[in-house]
Coordinates of C-alpha atoms and ligand atoms in Angstrom, one line a residue:
M1 CA 61.8 46.6 4.2
P2 CA 63.7 47.6 7.4
Q3 CA 65.8 50.7 7.5
A4 CA 68.1 49.3 10.2
V5 CA 69.5 46.0 11.4
V6 CA 71.1 45.4 14.8
V7 CA 73.6 42.5 15.0
I8 CA 74.1 41.1 18.5
G9 CA 75.9 38.0 19.8
V10 CA 73.5 35.8 21.8
Q11 CA 76.2 33.9 23.8
W12 CA 79.4 34.9 25.6
G13 CA 81.0 36.8 22.6
D14 CA 83.0 35.6 19.6
E15 CA 80.0 34.2 17.8
G16 CA 81.2 35.5 14.5
K17 CA 79.6 39.0 14.6
G18 CA 82.4 40.6 12.6
K19 CA 81.9 38.2 9.7
I20 CA 78.1 38.7 9.6
V21 CA 78.4 42.5 9.9
D22 CA 80.9 42.4 7.0
Q23 CA 78.4 40.4 5.0
Y24 CA 75.5 42.7 5.8
S25 CA 77.5 45.8 5.1
E26 CA 77.0 45.4 1.4
W27 CA 73.4 46.4 2.1
A28 CA 74.2 49.2 4.7
D29 CA 75.1 52.9 4.2
V30 CA 76.2 53.4 7.8
V31 CA 77.8 50.8 10.2
G32 CA 78.0 51.9 13.8
R33 CA 79.5 50.6 17.1
F34 CA 77.5 51.6 20.2
Q35 CA 79.2 49.9 23.2
G36 CA 82.3 48.1 24.4
G37 CA 85.7 49.0 23.2
N38 CA 88.8 47.1 22.1
N39 CA 88.0 44.2 24.3
A40 CA 86.2 43.2 21.1
G41 CA 88.0 41.3 18.4
H42 CA 86.0 40.9 15.2
T43 CA 87.5 38.8 12.4
L44 CA 86.7 39.3 8.7
V45 CA 88.1 37.1 6.0
V46 CA 87.8 38.4 2.4
N47 CA 89.4 36.7 -0.5
G48 CA 91.4 34.6 2.0
K49 CA 92.8 37.7 3.7
Q50 CA 92.1 38.0 7.4
T51 CA 91.4 41.4 9.1
I52 CA 90.9 41.7 12.9
L53 CA 89.1 44.8 14.0
H54 CA 88.8 45.9 17.7
L55 CA 87.3 49.4 17.4
I56 CA 86.6 50.3 13.8
P57 CA 83.2 49.0 12.6
S58 CA 83.3 45.8 10.6
G59 CA 81.8 47.5 7.6
V60 CA 85.0 49.3 6.8
L61 CA 86.1 46.8 4.1
H62 CA 83.2 48.0 2.0
P63 CA 84.4 51.4 0.6
H64 CA 80.8 52.7 0.2
T65 CA 80.1 52.6 4.0
K66 CA 80.4 55.3 6.6
C67 CA 81.7 53.9 9.9
F68 CA 80.5 55.6 13.1
I69 CA 81.8 55.0 16.7
G70 CA 79.2 56.3 19.1
S71 CA 79.4 57.8 22.6
G72 CA 78.7 54.4 24.2
V73 CA 82.1 53.1 23.1
V74 CA 85.1 53.5 25.3
V75 CA 88.0 54.3 23.0
D76 CA 91.7 53.6 23.4
P77 CA 92.9 56.3 21.0
V78 CA 96.3 54.6 20.5
V79 CA 94.5 51.4 19.4
F80 CA 92.1 53.4 17.2
L81 CA 95.0 55.2 15.4
H82 CA 97.0 51.9 15.0
E83 CA 93.9 50.3 13.5
I84 CA 93.6 53.1 11.0
E85 CA 97.3 52.8 10.1
T86 CA 96.9 49.1 9.6
L87 CA 93.9 49.6 7.3
K88 CA 95.8 52.3 5.3
A89 CA 98.8 50.0 4.9
A90 CA 96.4 47.3 3.6
G91 CA 95.3 49.8 0.8
H92 CA 92.1 51.1 2.3
K93 CA 91.6 54.7 1.3
D94 CA 89.7 57.9 2.3
L95 CA 89.4 56.7 5.9
E96 CA 89.3 60.3 7.2
S97 CA 86.1 60.9 5.1
R98 CA 84.2 57.9 6.3
I99 CA 85.3 56.9 9.8
Y100 CA 83.8 59.2 12.5
L101 CA 84.5 59.1 16.2
S102 CA 82.1 60.7 18.6
D103 CA 83.5 63.6 20.6
R104 CA 81.5 62.2 23.5
C105 CA 83.4 58.9 23.7
H106 CA 85.2 58.3 26.9
V107 CA 88.9 57.6 26.5
I108 CA 90.8 54.7 27.8
L109 CA 94.2 55.9 29.1
D110 CA 97.2 54.0 30.3
Y111 CA 96.1 54.3 33.9
H112 CA 92.9 52.4 33.1
K113 CA 94.9 49.5 31.6
A114 CA 97.3 49.5 34.6
L115 CA 94.3 49.4 37.0
D116 CA 92.6 46.7 35.1
A117 CA 95.7 44.5 35.1
A118 CA 96.4 45.3 38.8
R119 CA 92.9 44.3 39.9
E120 CA 92.9 41.1 37.9
G121 CA 96.3 40.2 39.5
A122 CA 95.2 41.2 43.0
K123 CA 95.0 38.4 45.6
G124 CA 91.6 37.8 47.3
G125 CA 89.5 39.6 44.7
T126 CA 87.2 38.1 42.0
T127 CA 89.2 37.4 38.9
I128 CA 86.9 38.1 36.0
G129 CA 89.5 37.2 33.4
T130 CA 89.1 40.5 31.6
T131 CA 90.9 41.4 28.4
K132 CA 93.0 43.9 30.5
R133 CA 92.2 46.6 28.0
G134 CA 91.1 49.1 30.7
I135 CA 87.4 48.7 29.7
G136 CA 86.0 48.4 33.3
P137 CA 88.0 51.2 34.8
A138 CA 87.1 53.6 31.9
Y139 CA 83.4 52.9 32.3
E140 CA 83.8 53.4 36.1
D141 CA 85.3 56.8 35.6
R142 CA 82.4 57.7 33.2
A143 CA 79.9 56.8 35.9
A144 CA 81.9 58.6 38.5
R145 CA 81.9 61.7 36.3
R146 CA 85.6 62.1 36.2
G147 CA 86.1 60.5 32.8
I148 CA 88.1 62.1 30.1
R149 CA 86.3 62.3 26.7
V150 CA 87.6 62.5 23.2
T151 CA 86.6 66.2 23.1
D152 CA 88.9 66.8 26.2
L153 CA 91.8 65.3 24.4
L154 CA 91.6 68.1 21.8
R155 CA 91.4 70.9 24.4
D156 CA 93.7 72.6 26.9
G157 CA 91.5 71.5 29.8
F158 CA 92.8 68.0 29.3
V159 CA 96.0 68.7 31.4
E160 CA 94.2 69.6 34.5
K161 CA 91.6 66.8 34.4
F162 CA 94.4 64.3 33.6
R163 CA 96.6 65.5 36.5
S164 CA 93.9 65.1 39.1
N165 CA 92.9 61.7 37.8
L166 CA 96.4 60.4 37.6
A167 CA 97.2 61.5 41.1
E168 CA 94.3 59.3 42.4
K169 CA 95.2 56.4 40.1
N170 CA 98.8 56.4 41.2
V171 CA 97.8 56.2 44.9
L172 CA 95.6 53.1 44.0
L173 CA 98.3 51.5 41.9
E174 CA 101.1 52.1 44.3
K175 CA 99.5 51.8 47.8
L176 CA 96.7 49.3 47.1
Y177 CA 98.2 47.1 44.4
G178 CA 101.9 47.6 44.8
A179 CA 102.1 48.3 41.1
P180 CA 104.5 50.9 39.4
V181 CA 103.2 54.5 39.2
I182 CA 102.7 56.2 35.9
S183 CA 104.8 59.3 35.0
E184 CA 102.8 62.4 34.4
K185 CA 105.2 64.2 32.0
E186 CA 105.5 61.3 29.6
Q187 CA 101.8 60.8 29.5
L188 CA 101.0 64.4 28.8
D189 CA 103.4 64.4 25.9
K190 CA 102.0 61.2 24.6
Y191 CA 98.4 62.2 24.7
R192 CA 99.0 65.7 23.3
E193 CA 100.3 64.1 20.2
V194 CA 97.5 61.5 20.1
G195 CA 94.9 64.3 20.3
I196 CA 96.4 66.0 17.3
R197 CA 96.4 62.8 15.3
L198 CA 92.9 61.9 16.4
A199 CA 91.3 65.3 15.5
P200 CA 90.5 64.6 11.8
Y201 CA 88.2 61.7 12.8
V202 CA 86.3 63.5 15.6
R203 CA 82.7 64.5 14.9
D204 CA 79.3 65.0 16.5
V205 CA 78.3 61.4 15.6
S206 CA 74.9 61.8 17.3
N207 CA 73.9 64.6 14.9
L208 CA 75.5 62.9 11.8
L209 CA 73.6 59.7 12.5
Y210 CA 70.4 61.7 13.0
E211 CA 70.8 63.2 9.5
E212 CA 71.5 59.8 7.9
I213 CA 68.4 58.3 9.5
Q214 CA 66.3 61.3 8.4
A215 CA 67.7 60.9 4.9
G216 CA 66.4 57.3 4.9
K217 CA 69.9 55.8 4.8
K218 CA 70.3 52.1 5.9
I219 CA 71.9 51.7 9.3
L220 CA 73.7 48.6 10.6
Y221 CA 74.4 48.5 14.3
E222 CA 77.3 46.3 15.3
G223 CA 77.2 44.8 18.8
A224 CA 80.3 43.7 20.6
Q225 CA 80.5 41.0 23.2
G226 CA 77.2 39.1 23.7
V227 CA 74.0 39.1 25.6
L228 CA 75.4 36.8 28.3
L229 CA 78.2 39.4 29.0
D230 CA 75.7 42.3 29.5
I231 CA 76.4 44.1 32.7
D232 CA 72.9 43.6 34.1
Y233 CA 71.5 40.6 32.1
G234 CA 74.7 38.6 31.8
T235 CA 76.3 36.3 34.3
Y236 CA 77.2 39.1 36.7
P237 CA 79.9 39.7 37.9
F238 CA 81.5 37.7 35.1
V239 CA 80.5 40.2 32.5
T240 CA 81.8 43.2 30.7
S241 CA 81.1 46.8 31.9
S242 CA 78.6 47.8 29.2
H243 CA 75.1 47.0 28.0
T244 CA 75.4 44.6 25.1
L245 CA 71.7 44.4 24.3
P246 CA 70.1 45.9 21.2
S247 CA 68.3 48.5 23.3
Q248 CA 71.7 50.1 23.8
C249 CA 72.1 50.9 20.1
A250 CA 70.1 54.2 20.2
L251 CA 71.7 55.4 23.4
G252 CA 75.2 54.5 22.4
L253 CA 75.1 56.3 19.1
G254 CA 72.9 59.2 20.2
A255 CA 70.1 59.0 17.7
R256 CA 66.7 57.3 17.8
K257 CA 66.6 53.8 16.2
P258 CA 64.5 53.8 13.0
K259 CA 61.0 52.3 13.4
E260 CA 61.6 49.5 11.0
T261 CA 64.6 47.8 12.7
V262 CA 65.3 44.1 12.6
F263 CA 67.4 42.4 15.4
V264 CA 69.6 39.6 14.3
G265 CA 71.3 37.4 16.8
V266 CA 74.5 35.7 15.9
M267 CA 74.7 32.2 17.5
K268 CA 77.6 29.8 17.3
A269 CA 76.5 26.2 16.6
Y270 CA 78.2 25.3 19.9
T271 CA 79.2 27.4 22.8
T272 CA 82.5 29.2 23.8
R273 CA 83.5 31.5 26.6
V274 CA 86.8 33.3 27.4
G275 CA 87.7 34.3 30.9
S276 CA 86.1 33.2 34.1
G277 CA 82.4 32.6 35.0
P278 CA 79.8 29.8 34.9
F279 CA 79.5 27.8 31.7
P280 CA 77.1 24.8 32.2
T281 CA 77.9 22.9 28.9
E282 CA 81.6 23.3 29.1
L283 CA 83.5 20.2 27.9
R284 CA 86.8 19.8 29.8
D285 CA 87.6 16.6 27.9
A286 CA 88.9 15.5 24.5
M287 CA 85.6 16.6 22.9
G288 CA 86.2 20.2 24.2
E289 CA 89.8 20.0 22.9
Q290 CA 88.5 18.9 19.5
L291 CA 86.1 21.8 19.2
R292 CA 88.9 24.2 20.2
E293 CA 91.2 22.8 17.5
S294 CA 88.7 22.4 14.7
G295 CA 87.0 25.8 15.5
A296 CA 90.4 27.5 16.0
E297 CA 89.0 28.8 19.2
F298 CA 91.7 31.2 20.4
G299 CA 90.8 34.8 21.3
A300 CA 91.0 37.4 18.5
T301 CA 92.0 40.0 21.1
T302 CA 94.1 38.2 23.7
G303 CA 95.0 34.9 22.0
R304 CA 93.7 33.0 25.0
P305 CA 92.3 29.6 24.4
R306 CA 88.5 29.7 24.5
R307 CA 86.6 27.3 26.7
C308 CA 84.3 25.2 24.5
G309 CA 81.1 23.2 25.0
W310 CA 77.9 22.0 23.5
L311 CA 75.1 24.4 22.3
D312 CA 73.2 25.6 25.4
L313 CA 69.7 26.4 24.2
V314 CA 68.5 27.4 27.6
A315 CA 71.1 30.2 27.6
V316 CA 70.2 31.1 24.0
R317 CA 66.5 31.2 24.7
Y318 CA 67.1 33.4 27.7
A319 CA 69.3 35.7 25.6
L320 CA 66.6 36.0 23.0
R321 CA 64.0 36.8 25.6
V322 CA 65.9 39.6 27.3
S323 CA 67.0 41.1 24.0
G324 CA 63.9 40.8 21.9
I325 CA 65.7 39.1 19.1
Q326 CA 63.6 37.0 16.7
H327 CA 66.0 36.2 14.0
L328 CA 69.2 34.1 14.3
T329 CA 72.1 33.4 12.1
M330 CA 74.1 30.3 13.0
T331 CA 77.9 30.3 12.6
K332 CA 80.6 27.6 12.6
A333 CA 78.2 24.8 11.6
D334 CA 81.2 23.4 9.6
V335 CA 83.1 22.9 12.8
L336 CA 80.6 20.2 13.9
S337 CA 80.9 18.3 10.5
G338 CA 82.0 14.8 11.0
L339 CA 80.7 14.3 14.5
K340 CA 78.4 11.3 14.7
E341 CA 76.3 12.8 17.5
L342 CA 75.6 16.3 18.8
K343 CA 74.3 17.2 22.1
V344 CA 72.2 20.3 22.9
C345 CA 71.3 21.4 26.3
T346 CA 67.5 21.9 26.8
A347 CA 67.3 22.1 30.6
Y348 CA 69.4 22.3 33.8
K349 CA 69.2 20.2 36.9
L350 CA 69.7 22.2 40.2
D351 CA 69.6 20.6 43.6
G352 CA 67.7 17.6 42.1
R353 CA 65.1 19.8 40.4
I354 CA 64.7 20.4 36.6
L355 CA 65.0 24.0 35.6
D356 CA 64.1 25.2 32.1
T357 CA 65.0 28.8 32.7
F358 CA 68.4 30.5 33.1
P359 CA 69.3 31.3 36.7
N360 CA 70.0 34.9 37.5
D361 CA 72.6 34.0 40.1
A362 CA 76.1 33.1 38.8
G363 CA 76.6 30.8 41.8
D364 CA 73.5 28.8 40.9
L365 CA 74.5 28.7 37.3
E366 CA 77.9 27.4 38.3
R367 CA 76.2 24.5 40.1
V368 CA 73.6 23.4 37.5
E369 CA 74.0 20.2 35.5
P370 CA 73.0 20.3 31.9
V371 CA 70.3 18.1 30.6
Y372 CA 71.0 17.1 27.0
E373 CA 69.1 15.9 23.9
T374 CA 71.2 14.0 21.4
L375 CA 70.8 14.8 17.7
E376 CA 72.4 13.1 14.7
G377 CA 75.5 14.7 13.2
W378 CA 76.4 15.3 9.5
A379 CA 79.5 14.2 7.6
T380 CA 79.1 16.6 4.6
D381 CA 81.7 19.3 3.9
L382 CA 79.4 22.3 4.2
K383 CA 81.7 24.7 2.3
E384 CA 80.5 23.1 -0.9
I385 CA 76.9 23.9 -0.2
K386 CA 75.4 27.2 -1.4
K387 CA 71.6 26.5 -1.5
A388 CA 69.3 25.9 1.4
A389 CA 67.8 22.9 -0.4
D390 CA 71.1 21.1 -0.3
I391 CA 71.6 21.4 3.4
P392 CA 72.1 17.8 4.7
T393 CA 69.1 16.4 6.5
P394 CA 70.7 16.1 10.0
L395 CA 71.7 19.8 9.8
K396 CA 68.2 20.7 8.7
K397 CA 66.9 18.8 11.8
Y398 CA 69.5 20.6 14.1
I399 CA 68.2 23.9 12.7
A400 CA 64.5 22.9 13.1
F401 CA 65.3 21.8 16.7
I402 CA 66.8 25.3 17.5
Q403 CA 63.9 27.0 15.9
N404 CA 61.3 25.0 17.8
F405 CA 63.0 25.4 21.1
T406 CA 63.8 29.1 20.9
G407 CA 60.9 30.3 18.7
A408 CA 63.4 32.3 16.6
E409 CA 64.0 31.8 12.9
V410 CA 67.4 30.7 11.7
G411 CA 67.9 32.8 8.5
S412 CA 71.3 31.6 7.5
V413 CA 74.1 29.2 8.3
S414 CA 77.7 30.2 8.1
T415 CA 80.0 27.4 6.9
G416 CA 83.5 28.9 7.1
P417 CA 85.3 32.1 8.0
G418 CA 85.2 33.6 4.5
R419 CA 82.7 36.2 3.4
E420 CA 81.4 33.7 0.8
N421 CA 80.9 30.8 3.2
V422 CA 77.2 31.2 3.9
I423 CA 74.0 29.3 3.1
E424 CA 71.1 31.8 3.0
I425 CA 67.7 30.3 4.1
S426 CA 65.5 33.3 4.5
R427 CA 67.1 36.7 5.0
P428 CA 65.0 38.9 7.4
F429 CA 65.7 42.1 5.4
Ligands
GDP501 P1 83.2 38.1 16.9 O1 83.9 38.6 18.0 O2 81.8 37.7 17.2 O3 83.3 38.9 15.6 O4 83.9 36.7 16.5 P2 85.5 36.5 16.5 O5 86.1 37.1 15.2 O6 86.2 36.8 17.7 O7 85.6 34.9 16.4 C1 85.0 34.1 15.4 C2 86.0 33.3 14.7 O8 85.4 32.3 13.9 C3 86.9 34.1 13.8 O9 88.2 33.4 13.7 C4 86.2 33.9 12.4 O10 87.0 34.0 11.3 C5 85.7 32.5 12.6 N1 84.4 32.2 11.9 C6 83.3 33.0 11.7 N2 82.3 32.3 11.1 C7 82.8 31.1 10.9 C8 82.3 29.9 10.4 O11 81.1 29.8 10.0 N3 83.1 28.8 10.3 C9 84.3 28.8 10.8 N4 85.1 27.7 10.7 N5 84.9 29.9 11.3 C10 84.1 31.0 11.4
IMO502 P1 83.7 40.2 21.0 O1 83.1 41.5 20.6 C1 84.5 37.3 24.2 C2 85.0 38.9 28.2 C3 86.4 38.8 28.8 C4 86.0 38.7 30.3 C5 84.8 39.6 30.4 C6 85.2 41.0 30.9 O2 85.0 39.9 20.3 O3 82.7 39.1 21.0 P2 86.4 43.1 29.8 O4 87.8 43.2 29.2 O5 85.3 43.4 28.9 O6 86.3 43.8 31.1 O7 86.3 41.5 30.2 O8 84.3 39.7 29.1 N1 85.0 39.6 26.9 C7 84.8 39.0 25.7 N2 84.7 37.7 25.5 N3 84.4 38.2 23.2 C8 84.4 39.6 23.4 O9 84.2 40.5 22.5 C9 84.7 40.0 24.8 N4 84.8 41.2 25.4 C10 85.0 40.9 26.6 O10 87.0 37.7 28.3 O11 85.5 37.4 30.5
MG503 MG1 85.7 38.3 19.2

C-alpha cells in the first residue's frame, strides 16, 4: 500500500488532472502543489457544480484534507487570496487551518505579468503563447537571485528589494518594449495590504510535510501542466518555466518523497495543446473542430480554444519514459463516443525515414508527419457504464492497444467531467 501518489499530465496539460486529484483526495490526508503557478487551470465538477482552481490544490473540496503549496510554486498572491475568497463564498470553511503556503515561494508581482505580456507581444521574438500570468519572469528572477519570496512580503525588507527590482523592470518595459511603466507608490500600498492578508496562510511547508510523512500520513502530489511542457524534457522553447516531472515533487515541497510512491499519469484519450509549438497529430479540419466542440476544449485559465488532434502514442510513450510513470488513467473517453474510426499515432515520418521516438528538437518535431493506425470506435454512452466488465469491446481494444504500445497499465477511464464519471479497472493504490 503506497504512502504517496503523484499525479502528472503526460501530454501538453489540461488532461483532466484536477478531476483525478479531486477523486483521489478522498484517500489522501495531504494534497500538495510543487511547481507551476496560476498558469494552471484545474477543473472539478462535484454534484454538477464546477470549481476551477489555479493555485489551491484540487483536494480542497474534501474538508478532511490539508492543502500545501510548496516552494517550487510561483504564487500570485492576489490570485491566491481571490481563490480563497471564492471558496469561502461557496461555503468552504476553516481554510486558514488547512491551506498552507510556503514562506519560500517566489511571488509573482505586477511587473512580472507586464513583462510576460510585453515579451509575448514583441515583434521578432519567439511567441510561446504563454498564459501571460508572469510565470516565466518570476522563475527568471528566482534563478537570478533577485526574486521576492512570500516571506519578504511579510517583512520590512520588501520595500527595498521591490524598489530595486521595479527600477530595472521599468527600464525594460519602457525602453525595450515601449510599454507603460509601473508606479512604485501604488504597488507598495497594494502589496503591503496583500502581505497582511496572506500572513495567516504562510508556514514552513517543508517542515510540516516532513512531519506528515513521518507520521505515516497519505500524500497526494498534484502536478500542473504536463510532461511535454517541462522546461528541459518538453518541446523547448515551447514549454513552461518549471519542471513538471514527478521527480520535482520532493524538491518543490521540500521533503523527501515517501519510499512507497506510485506515479499516475493522466492521459486524455486524444491530444490537445494551448499556445504555440509543435503538435504532430493536430487536426486543422472539421474533425479537430468536432473534438473541440464535444470536448469543450477551451482553456480553463485563458479561455483560449485548445488545438485538438488524435492520440499521439509516440509522445505519450516518451513522456512515460522520461517521467518513470507506469500507471495511466485515461480521461475524456466519452468525447470520442460515436466516432466510427479512431486514429492513433504510432510513429513519425521525418525526411522520408520512419521514427519511432520523439525528436528532441522542436524544429524536427514541427516537420514530422504522423503515421497512424486506425482502430474501431464505439457508439455507447459511456456515462451509463460503471463496471469494467461493461466497457464496450472497441474501447477495451483501444485501451489494450495503449497498454501494449506504452507498457503502462490503464487503471481507470474517465467518462465525463463529474467526480462520479469514472470506470475503475484496477486502481494502483
Ligand atoms: P487539468 O488542467 O489537467 O486539470 O484539466 P482542465 O481542467 O484544464 O481541463 C480538463 C477539462 O475536461 C475540464 O473542463 C474538465 O471538467 C473536463 N473533463 C475532465 N475529465 C473529463 C472526462 O472524462 N470527460 C469529459 N467530457 N470532460 C472531462
Ligand atoms: P494545466 O495545469 C495547458 C502552456 C501555455 C504556453 C506554455 C507557456 O491546467 O494543465 P506559461 O504561462 O506557463 O509561461 O506558458 O505553457 N501552459 C499550459 N497549457 N495547461 C496548463 O496547465 C498550462 N500551463 C501553461 O499555454 O503554451
Ligand atoms: Mg488546465
